[in-house]
Tab-separated table of C-alpha atoms in Angstrom:
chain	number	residue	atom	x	y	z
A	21	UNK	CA	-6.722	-17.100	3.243
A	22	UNK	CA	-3.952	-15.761	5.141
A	23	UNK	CA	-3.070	-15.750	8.907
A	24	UNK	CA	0.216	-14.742	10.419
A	25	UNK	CA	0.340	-15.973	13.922
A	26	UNK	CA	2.428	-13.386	16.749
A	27	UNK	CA	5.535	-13.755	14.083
A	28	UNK	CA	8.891	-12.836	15.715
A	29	UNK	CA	12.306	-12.830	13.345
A	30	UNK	CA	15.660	-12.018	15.206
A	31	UNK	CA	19.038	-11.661	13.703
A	32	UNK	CA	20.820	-12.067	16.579
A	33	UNK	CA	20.069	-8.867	18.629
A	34	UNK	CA	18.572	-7.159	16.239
A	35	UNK	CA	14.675	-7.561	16.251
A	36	UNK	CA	12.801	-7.726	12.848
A	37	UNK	CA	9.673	-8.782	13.489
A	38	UNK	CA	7.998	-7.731	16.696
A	39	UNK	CA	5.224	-10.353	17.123
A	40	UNK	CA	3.316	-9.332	14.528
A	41	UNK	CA	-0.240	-10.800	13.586
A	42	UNK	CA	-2.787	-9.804	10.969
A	43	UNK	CA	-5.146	-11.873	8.787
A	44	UNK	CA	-5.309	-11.645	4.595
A	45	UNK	CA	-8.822	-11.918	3.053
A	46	UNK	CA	-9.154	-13.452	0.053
A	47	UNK	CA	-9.892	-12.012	-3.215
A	48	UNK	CA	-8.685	-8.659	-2.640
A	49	UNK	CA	-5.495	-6.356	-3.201
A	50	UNK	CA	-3.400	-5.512	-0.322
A	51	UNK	CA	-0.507	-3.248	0.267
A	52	UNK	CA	1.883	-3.969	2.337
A	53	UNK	CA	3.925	-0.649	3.937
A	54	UNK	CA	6.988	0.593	6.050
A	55	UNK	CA	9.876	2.702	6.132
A	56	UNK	CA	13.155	0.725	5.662
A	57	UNK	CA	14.069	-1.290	8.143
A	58	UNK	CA	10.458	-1.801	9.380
A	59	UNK	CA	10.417	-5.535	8.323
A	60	UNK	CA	8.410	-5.441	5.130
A	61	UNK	CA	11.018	-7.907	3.322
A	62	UNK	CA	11.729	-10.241	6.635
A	63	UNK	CA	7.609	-11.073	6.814
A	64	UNK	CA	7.400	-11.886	2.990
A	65	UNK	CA	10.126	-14.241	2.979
A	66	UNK	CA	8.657	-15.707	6.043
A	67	UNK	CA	4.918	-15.985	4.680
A	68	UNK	CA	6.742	-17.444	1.274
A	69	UNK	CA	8.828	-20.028	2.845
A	70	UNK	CA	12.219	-18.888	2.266
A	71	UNK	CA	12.898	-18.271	5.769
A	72	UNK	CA	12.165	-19.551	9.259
A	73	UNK	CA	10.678	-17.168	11.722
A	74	UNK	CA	12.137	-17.378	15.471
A	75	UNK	CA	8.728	-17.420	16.601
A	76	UNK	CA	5.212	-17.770	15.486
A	77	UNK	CA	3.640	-18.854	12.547
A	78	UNK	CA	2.351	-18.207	8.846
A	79	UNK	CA	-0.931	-20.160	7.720
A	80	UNK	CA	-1.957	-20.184	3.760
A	81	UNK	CA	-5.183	-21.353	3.647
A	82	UNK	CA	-5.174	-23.364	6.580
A	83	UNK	CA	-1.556	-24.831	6.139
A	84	UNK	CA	1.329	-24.051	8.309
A	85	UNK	CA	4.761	-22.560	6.296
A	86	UNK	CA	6.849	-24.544	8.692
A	87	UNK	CA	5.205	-27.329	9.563
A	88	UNK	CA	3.529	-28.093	5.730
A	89	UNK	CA	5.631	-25.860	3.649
A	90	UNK	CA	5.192	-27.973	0.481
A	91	UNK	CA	1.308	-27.583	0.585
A	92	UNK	CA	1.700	-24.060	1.822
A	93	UNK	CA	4.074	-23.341	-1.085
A	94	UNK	CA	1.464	-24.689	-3.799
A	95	UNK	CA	-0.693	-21.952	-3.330
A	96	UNK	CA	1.638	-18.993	-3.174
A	97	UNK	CA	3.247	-16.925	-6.165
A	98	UNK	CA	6.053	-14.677	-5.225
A	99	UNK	CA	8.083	-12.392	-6.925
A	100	UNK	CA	11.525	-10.602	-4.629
A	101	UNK	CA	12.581	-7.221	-4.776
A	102	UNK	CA	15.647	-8.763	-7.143
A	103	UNK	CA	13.645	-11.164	-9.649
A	104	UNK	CA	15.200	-14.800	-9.366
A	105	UNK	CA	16.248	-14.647	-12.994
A	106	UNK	CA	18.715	-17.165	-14.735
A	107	UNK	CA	19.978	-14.441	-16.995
A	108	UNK	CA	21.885	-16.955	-19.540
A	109	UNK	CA	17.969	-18.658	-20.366
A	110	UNK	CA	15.835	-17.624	-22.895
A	111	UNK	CA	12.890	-16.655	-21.232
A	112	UNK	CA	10.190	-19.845	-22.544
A	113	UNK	CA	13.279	-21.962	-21.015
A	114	UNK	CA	13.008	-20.280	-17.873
A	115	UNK	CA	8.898	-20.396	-17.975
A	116	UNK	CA	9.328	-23.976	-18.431
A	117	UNK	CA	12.209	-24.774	-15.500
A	118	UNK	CA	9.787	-22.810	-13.148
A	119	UNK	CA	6.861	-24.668	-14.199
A	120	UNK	CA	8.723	-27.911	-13.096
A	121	UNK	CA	9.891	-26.475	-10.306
A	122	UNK	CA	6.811	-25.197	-9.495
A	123	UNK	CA	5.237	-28.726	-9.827
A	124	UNK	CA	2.550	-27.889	-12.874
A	125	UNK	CA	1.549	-31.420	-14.307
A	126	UNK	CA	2.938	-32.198	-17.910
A	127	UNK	CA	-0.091	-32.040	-19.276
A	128	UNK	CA	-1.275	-28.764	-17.731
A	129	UNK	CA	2.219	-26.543	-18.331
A	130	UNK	CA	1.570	-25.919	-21.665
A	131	UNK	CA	-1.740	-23.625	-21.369
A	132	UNK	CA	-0.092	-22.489	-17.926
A	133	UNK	CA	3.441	-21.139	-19.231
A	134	UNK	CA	1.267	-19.588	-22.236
A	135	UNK	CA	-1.668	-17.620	-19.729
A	136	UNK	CA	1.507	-16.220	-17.588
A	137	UNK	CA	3.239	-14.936	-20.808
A	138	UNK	CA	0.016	-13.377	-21.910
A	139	UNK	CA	-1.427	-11.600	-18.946
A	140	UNK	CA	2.320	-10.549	-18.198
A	141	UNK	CA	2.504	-9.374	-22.109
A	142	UNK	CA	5.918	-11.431	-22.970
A	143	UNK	CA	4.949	-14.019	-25.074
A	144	UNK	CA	6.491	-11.666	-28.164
A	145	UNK	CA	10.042	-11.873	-26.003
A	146	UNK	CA	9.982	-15.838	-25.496
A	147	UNK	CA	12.283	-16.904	-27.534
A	148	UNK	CA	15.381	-13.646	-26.334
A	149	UNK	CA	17.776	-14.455	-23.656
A	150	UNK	CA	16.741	-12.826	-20.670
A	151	UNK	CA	19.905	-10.816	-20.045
A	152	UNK	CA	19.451	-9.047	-23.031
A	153	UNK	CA	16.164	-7.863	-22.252
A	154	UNK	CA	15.529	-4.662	-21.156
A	155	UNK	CA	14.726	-3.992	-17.189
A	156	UNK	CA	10.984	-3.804	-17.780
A	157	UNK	CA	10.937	-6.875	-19.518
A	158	UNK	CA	13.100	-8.539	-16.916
A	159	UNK	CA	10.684	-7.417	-14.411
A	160	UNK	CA	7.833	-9.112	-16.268
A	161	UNK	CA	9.589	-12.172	-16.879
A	162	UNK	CA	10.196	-12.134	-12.734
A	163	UNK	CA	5.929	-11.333	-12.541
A	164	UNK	CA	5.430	-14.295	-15.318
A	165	UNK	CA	7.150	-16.803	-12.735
A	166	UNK	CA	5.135	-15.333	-10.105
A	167	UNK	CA	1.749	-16.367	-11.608
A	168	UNK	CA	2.451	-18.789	-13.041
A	169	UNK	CA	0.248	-21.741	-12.491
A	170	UNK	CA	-2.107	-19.105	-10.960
A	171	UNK	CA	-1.434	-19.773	-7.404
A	172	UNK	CA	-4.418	-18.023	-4.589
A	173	UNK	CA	-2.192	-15.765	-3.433
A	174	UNK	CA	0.306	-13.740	-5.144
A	175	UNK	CA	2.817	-11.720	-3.228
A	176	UNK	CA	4.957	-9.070	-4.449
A	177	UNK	CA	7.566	-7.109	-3.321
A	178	UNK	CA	8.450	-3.794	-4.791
A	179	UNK	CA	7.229	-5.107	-8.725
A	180	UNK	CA	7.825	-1.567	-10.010
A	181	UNK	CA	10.932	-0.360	-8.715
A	182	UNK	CA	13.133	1.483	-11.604
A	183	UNK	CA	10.598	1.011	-13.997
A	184	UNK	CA	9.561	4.046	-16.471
A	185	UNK	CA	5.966	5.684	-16.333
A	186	UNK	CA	4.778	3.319	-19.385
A	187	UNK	CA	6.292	0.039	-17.773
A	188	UNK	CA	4.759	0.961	-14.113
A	189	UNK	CA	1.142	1.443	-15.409
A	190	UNK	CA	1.202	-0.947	-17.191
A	191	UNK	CA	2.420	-3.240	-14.262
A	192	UNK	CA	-0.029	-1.983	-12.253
A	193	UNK	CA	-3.219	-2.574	-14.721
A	194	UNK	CA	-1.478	-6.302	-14.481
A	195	UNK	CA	-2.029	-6.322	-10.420
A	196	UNK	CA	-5.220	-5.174	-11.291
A	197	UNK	CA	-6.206	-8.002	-13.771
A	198	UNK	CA	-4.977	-10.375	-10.761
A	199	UNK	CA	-6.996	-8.771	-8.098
A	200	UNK	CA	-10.138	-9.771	-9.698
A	201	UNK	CA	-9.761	-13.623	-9.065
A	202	UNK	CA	-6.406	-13.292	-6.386
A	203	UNK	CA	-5.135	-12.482	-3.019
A	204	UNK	CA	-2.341	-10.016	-3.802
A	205	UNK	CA	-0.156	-8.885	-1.419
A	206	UNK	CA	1.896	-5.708	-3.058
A	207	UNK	CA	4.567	-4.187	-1.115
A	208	UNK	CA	5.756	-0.326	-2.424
A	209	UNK	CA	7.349	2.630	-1.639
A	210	UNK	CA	4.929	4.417	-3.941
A	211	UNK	CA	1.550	5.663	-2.223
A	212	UNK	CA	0.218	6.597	-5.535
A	213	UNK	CA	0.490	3.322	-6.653
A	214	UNK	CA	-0.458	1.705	-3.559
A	215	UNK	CA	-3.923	4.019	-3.340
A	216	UNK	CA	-4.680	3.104	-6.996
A	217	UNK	CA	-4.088	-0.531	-7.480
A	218	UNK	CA	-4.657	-1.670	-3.198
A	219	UNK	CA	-7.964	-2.478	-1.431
A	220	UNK	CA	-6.374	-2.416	1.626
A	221	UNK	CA	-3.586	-1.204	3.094
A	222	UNK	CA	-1.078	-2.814	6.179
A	223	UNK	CA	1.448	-0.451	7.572
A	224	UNK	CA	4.268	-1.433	9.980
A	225	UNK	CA	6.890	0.135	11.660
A	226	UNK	CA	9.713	-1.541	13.715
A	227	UNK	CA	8.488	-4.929	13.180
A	228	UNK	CA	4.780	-4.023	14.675
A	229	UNK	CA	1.209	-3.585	12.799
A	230	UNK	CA	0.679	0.365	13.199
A	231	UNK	CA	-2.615	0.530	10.780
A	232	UNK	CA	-4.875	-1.815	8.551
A	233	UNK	CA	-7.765	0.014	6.956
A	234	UNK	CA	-8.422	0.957	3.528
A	235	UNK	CA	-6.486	4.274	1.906
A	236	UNK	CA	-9.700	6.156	2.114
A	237	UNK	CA	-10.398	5.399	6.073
A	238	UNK	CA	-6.906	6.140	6.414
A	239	UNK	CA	-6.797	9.403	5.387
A	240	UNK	CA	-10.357	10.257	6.889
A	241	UNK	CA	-9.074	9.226	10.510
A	242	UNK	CA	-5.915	11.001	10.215
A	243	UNK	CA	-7.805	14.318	8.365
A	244	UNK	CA	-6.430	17.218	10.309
A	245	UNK	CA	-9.946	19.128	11.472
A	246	UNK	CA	-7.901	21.799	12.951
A	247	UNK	CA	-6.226	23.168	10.162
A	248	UNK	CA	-8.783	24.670	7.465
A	249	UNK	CA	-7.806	26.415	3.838
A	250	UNK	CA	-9.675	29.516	3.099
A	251	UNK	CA	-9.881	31.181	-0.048
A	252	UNK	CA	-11.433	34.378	-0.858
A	253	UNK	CA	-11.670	36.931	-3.840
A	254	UNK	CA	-11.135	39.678	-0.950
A	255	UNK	CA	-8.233	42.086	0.035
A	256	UNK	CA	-5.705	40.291	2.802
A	257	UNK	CA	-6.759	42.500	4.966
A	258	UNK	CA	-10.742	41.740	4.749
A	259	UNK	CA	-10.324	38.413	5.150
A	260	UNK	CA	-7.781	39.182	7.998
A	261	UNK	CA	-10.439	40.808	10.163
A	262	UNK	CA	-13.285	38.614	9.317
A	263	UNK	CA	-10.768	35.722	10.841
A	264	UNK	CA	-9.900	37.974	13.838
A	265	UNK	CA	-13.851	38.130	15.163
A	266	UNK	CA	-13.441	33.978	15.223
A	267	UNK	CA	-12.684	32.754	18.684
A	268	UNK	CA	-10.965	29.836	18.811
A	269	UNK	CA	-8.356	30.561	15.988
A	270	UNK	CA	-4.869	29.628	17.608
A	271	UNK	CA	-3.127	31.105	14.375
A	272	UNK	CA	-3.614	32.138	10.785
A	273	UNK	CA	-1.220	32.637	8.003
A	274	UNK	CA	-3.187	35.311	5.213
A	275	UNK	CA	-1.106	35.704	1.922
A	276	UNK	CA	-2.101	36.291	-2.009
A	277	UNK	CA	-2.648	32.983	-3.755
A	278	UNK	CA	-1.181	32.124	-7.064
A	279	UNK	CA	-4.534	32.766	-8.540
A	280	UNK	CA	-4.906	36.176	-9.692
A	281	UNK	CA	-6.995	38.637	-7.365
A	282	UNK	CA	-7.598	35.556	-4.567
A	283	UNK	CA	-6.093	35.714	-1.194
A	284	UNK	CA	-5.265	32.435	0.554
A	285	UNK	CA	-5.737	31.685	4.523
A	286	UNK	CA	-4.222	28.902	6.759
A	287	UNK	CA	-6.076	28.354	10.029
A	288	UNK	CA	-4.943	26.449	13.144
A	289	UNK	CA	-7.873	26.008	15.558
A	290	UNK	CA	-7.105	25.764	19.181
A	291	UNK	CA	-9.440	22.429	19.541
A	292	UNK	CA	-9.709	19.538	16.770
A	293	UNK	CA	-13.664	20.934	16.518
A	294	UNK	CA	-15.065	21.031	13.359
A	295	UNK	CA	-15.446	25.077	12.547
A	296	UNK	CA	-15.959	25.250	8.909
A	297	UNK	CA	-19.639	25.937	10.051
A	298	UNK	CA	-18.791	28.629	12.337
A	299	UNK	CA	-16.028	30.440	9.572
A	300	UNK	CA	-18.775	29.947	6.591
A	301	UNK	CA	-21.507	32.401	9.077
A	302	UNK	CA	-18.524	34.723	10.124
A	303	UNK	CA	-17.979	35.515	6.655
A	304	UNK	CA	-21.306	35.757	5.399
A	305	UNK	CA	-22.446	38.140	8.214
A	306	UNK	CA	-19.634	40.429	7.202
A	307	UNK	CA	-20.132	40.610	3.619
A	308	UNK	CA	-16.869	38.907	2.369
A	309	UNK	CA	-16.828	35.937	0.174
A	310	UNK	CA	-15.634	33.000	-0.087
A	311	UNK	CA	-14.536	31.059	-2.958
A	312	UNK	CA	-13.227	27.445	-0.772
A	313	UNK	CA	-13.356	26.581	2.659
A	314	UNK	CA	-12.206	22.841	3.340
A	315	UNK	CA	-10.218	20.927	6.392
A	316	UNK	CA	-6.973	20.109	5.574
A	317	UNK	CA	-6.994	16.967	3.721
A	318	UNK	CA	-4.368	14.005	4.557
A	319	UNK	CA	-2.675	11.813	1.297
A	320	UNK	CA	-1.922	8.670	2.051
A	321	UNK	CA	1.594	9.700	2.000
A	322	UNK	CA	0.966	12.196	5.422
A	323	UNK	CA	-0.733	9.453	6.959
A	324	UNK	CA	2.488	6.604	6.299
A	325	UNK	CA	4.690	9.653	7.344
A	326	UNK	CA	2.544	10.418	10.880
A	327	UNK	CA	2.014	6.312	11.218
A	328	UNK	CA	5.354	5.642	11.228
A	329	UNK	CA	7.462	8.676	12.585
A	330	UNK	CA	7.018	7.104	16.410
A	331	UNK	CA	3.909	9.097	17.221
A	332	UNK	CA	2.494	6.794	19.591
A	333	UNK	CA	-0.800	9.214	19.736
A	334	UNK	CA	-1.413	8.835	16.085
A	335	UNK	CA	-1.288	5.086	16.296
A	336	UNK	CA	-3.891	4.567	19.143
A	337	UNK	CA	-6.130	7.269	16.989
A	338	UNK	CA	-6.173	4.931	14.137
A	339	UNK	CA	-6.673	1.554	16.100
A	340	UNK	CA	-9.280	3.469	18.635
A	341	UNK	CA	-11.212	4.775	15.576
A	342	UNK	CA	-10.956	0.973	13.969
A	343	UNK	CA	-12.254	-0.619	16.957
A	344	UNK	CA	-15.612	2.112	17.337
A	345	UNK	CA	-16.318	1.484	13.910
A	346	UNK	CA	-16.377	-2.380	14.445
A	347	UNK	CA	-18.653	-1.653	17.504
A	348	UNK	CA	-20.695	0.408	15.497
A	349	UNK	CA	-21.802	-1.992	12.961
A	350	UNK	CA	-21.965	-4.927	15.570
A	351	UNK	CA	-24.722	-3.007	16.574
């Protein structure tokens, strides 16, 4: 559906976009991550037409952004960071200039500007001037134009920003309703958001692809097998000693836990080796139980943070462990 092409954007010295290429499935919900700076904004407006790259290209189903930007255009919904709202329109006034704009037959804008209203849930607002709508309602209005016409592939950049809890979810069921039938393309700064609502999940970093897998993957590549949690409904210093008769333990941190009459441990291993197996027997054969023994597990959030904090060693994990799995199930 979507292909960006080795896509370079300079602003004079300053390099945006560092010849980045990925391709967009269709039918599926993808988000689109990176600190600030990292180019996030630059490739949208470059995929959506409203600016030129300084090399490379941007193909929507098939059509070139710069060389057929009208037929390109057709298929894409888009909604900015800033909502292009004319604040002194009522909002059906505005539904109907984008519609024209938008190029929605006569005949067909109707049903259109009435579906977008609905599934956007501001068909009860149509007839208010949008600057005296509220910022939720604004940011709907801005989501209305996006889908309107129900273009393939909807891209959208930051939809929930400054929105309260109520407004967000229900934003995001909204994504969701889209995701069934559309390519969505969802840029955030929230990774709770961006695990619930996104099938898929792109993460750059100075203008260069760092990781494309789904959250889940993500956070089983980057899960940290040398660090384990222990807990146990022993003394500190039980569990202390049972730890000490474990070779390959590079530290241990063994405290009381908030829960009542449970001691917490924090294990470093020495290797990345799995040795949940090996703790589990070492405190069976000395009597002391245990009430949770896991590896440390990595949020999406850790992962963004490692991705993009110019570990070059986390990167090549990621993209080494990508490209085994895709041998594995050529074979």
């Amino acid at each position: 559906m979507i292909e960006v092409k080795n896509l370079v954007k300079k602003y004079g010295s300053h390099l945006a976009v560092d010849h980045l290429s990925f391709t967009v499935e269709s039918g599926k919900i993808y988000g689109f991550l990176g600190p600030n700076g990292a180019g996030k904004s630059t490739t949208m407006n470059i995929m959506t037409g409203y600016i030129g790259a300084t090399e490379g290209d941007v193909f929507i189903d098939g059509h070139s952004i710069s060389e057929e930007p009208e037929e390109a255009k057709k298929r894409i919904g888009y909604l900015p960071e800033i909502p292009p709202l004319y604040v002194d329109m009522k909002v059906i006034e505005y539904m109907k200039f984008a519609a024209e704009l938008k190029g929605i037959p006569k005949g067909k804008r109707a049903k259109a500007i009435t579906d977008a209203m609905q599934l956007t849930k501001i068909s009860d607002v149509q007839g208010r001037l949008i600057k005296n709508l509220s910022k939720g309602y604004r940011q709907r209005v801005g989501l209305a134009q996006a889908v309107l016409g129900l273009p393939d592939v909807i891209i959208l950049d930051e939809p929930t920003v400054g929105l309260d809890p109520n407004q967000i979810i229900e934003i995001r069921n909204v994504i969701k309703k889209l995701g069934k039938d559309h390519t969505v393309i969802l840029s955030s700064h929230i990774m709770q958001e961006v695990s619930a609502v996104c099938d898929e999940v792109m993460i750059i970093s100075h203008g260069q692809m760092v990781a494309c897998d789904t959250p889940a993957r993500l956070e089983k590549i980057m899960e940290d097998t040398s660090k384990i949690i222990i807990k146990s409904n022993a003394d500190v210093n039980a569990v202390s000693n049972v730890l000490k008769t474990i070779p390959g333990i590079a530290s241990m941190n063994v405290k009381k836990s908030e829960e009542t009459g449970t001691v917490e441990a924090v294990v470093t291993m020495s290797t990345n080796e799995d040795m949940r197996e090996r703790i589990f027997k070492a405190f069976a054969d000395n009597g002391v139980s245990l009430i949770e023994l896991y590896s440390h597990k990595m949020s999406l959030e850790d992962v963004f943070i490692k991705l993009t904090s110019g570990n070059k060693k986390e990167v090549e994990k990621v993209k080494k462990d990508k490209e085994n799995e895709k041998e594995e199930e050529e074979v």
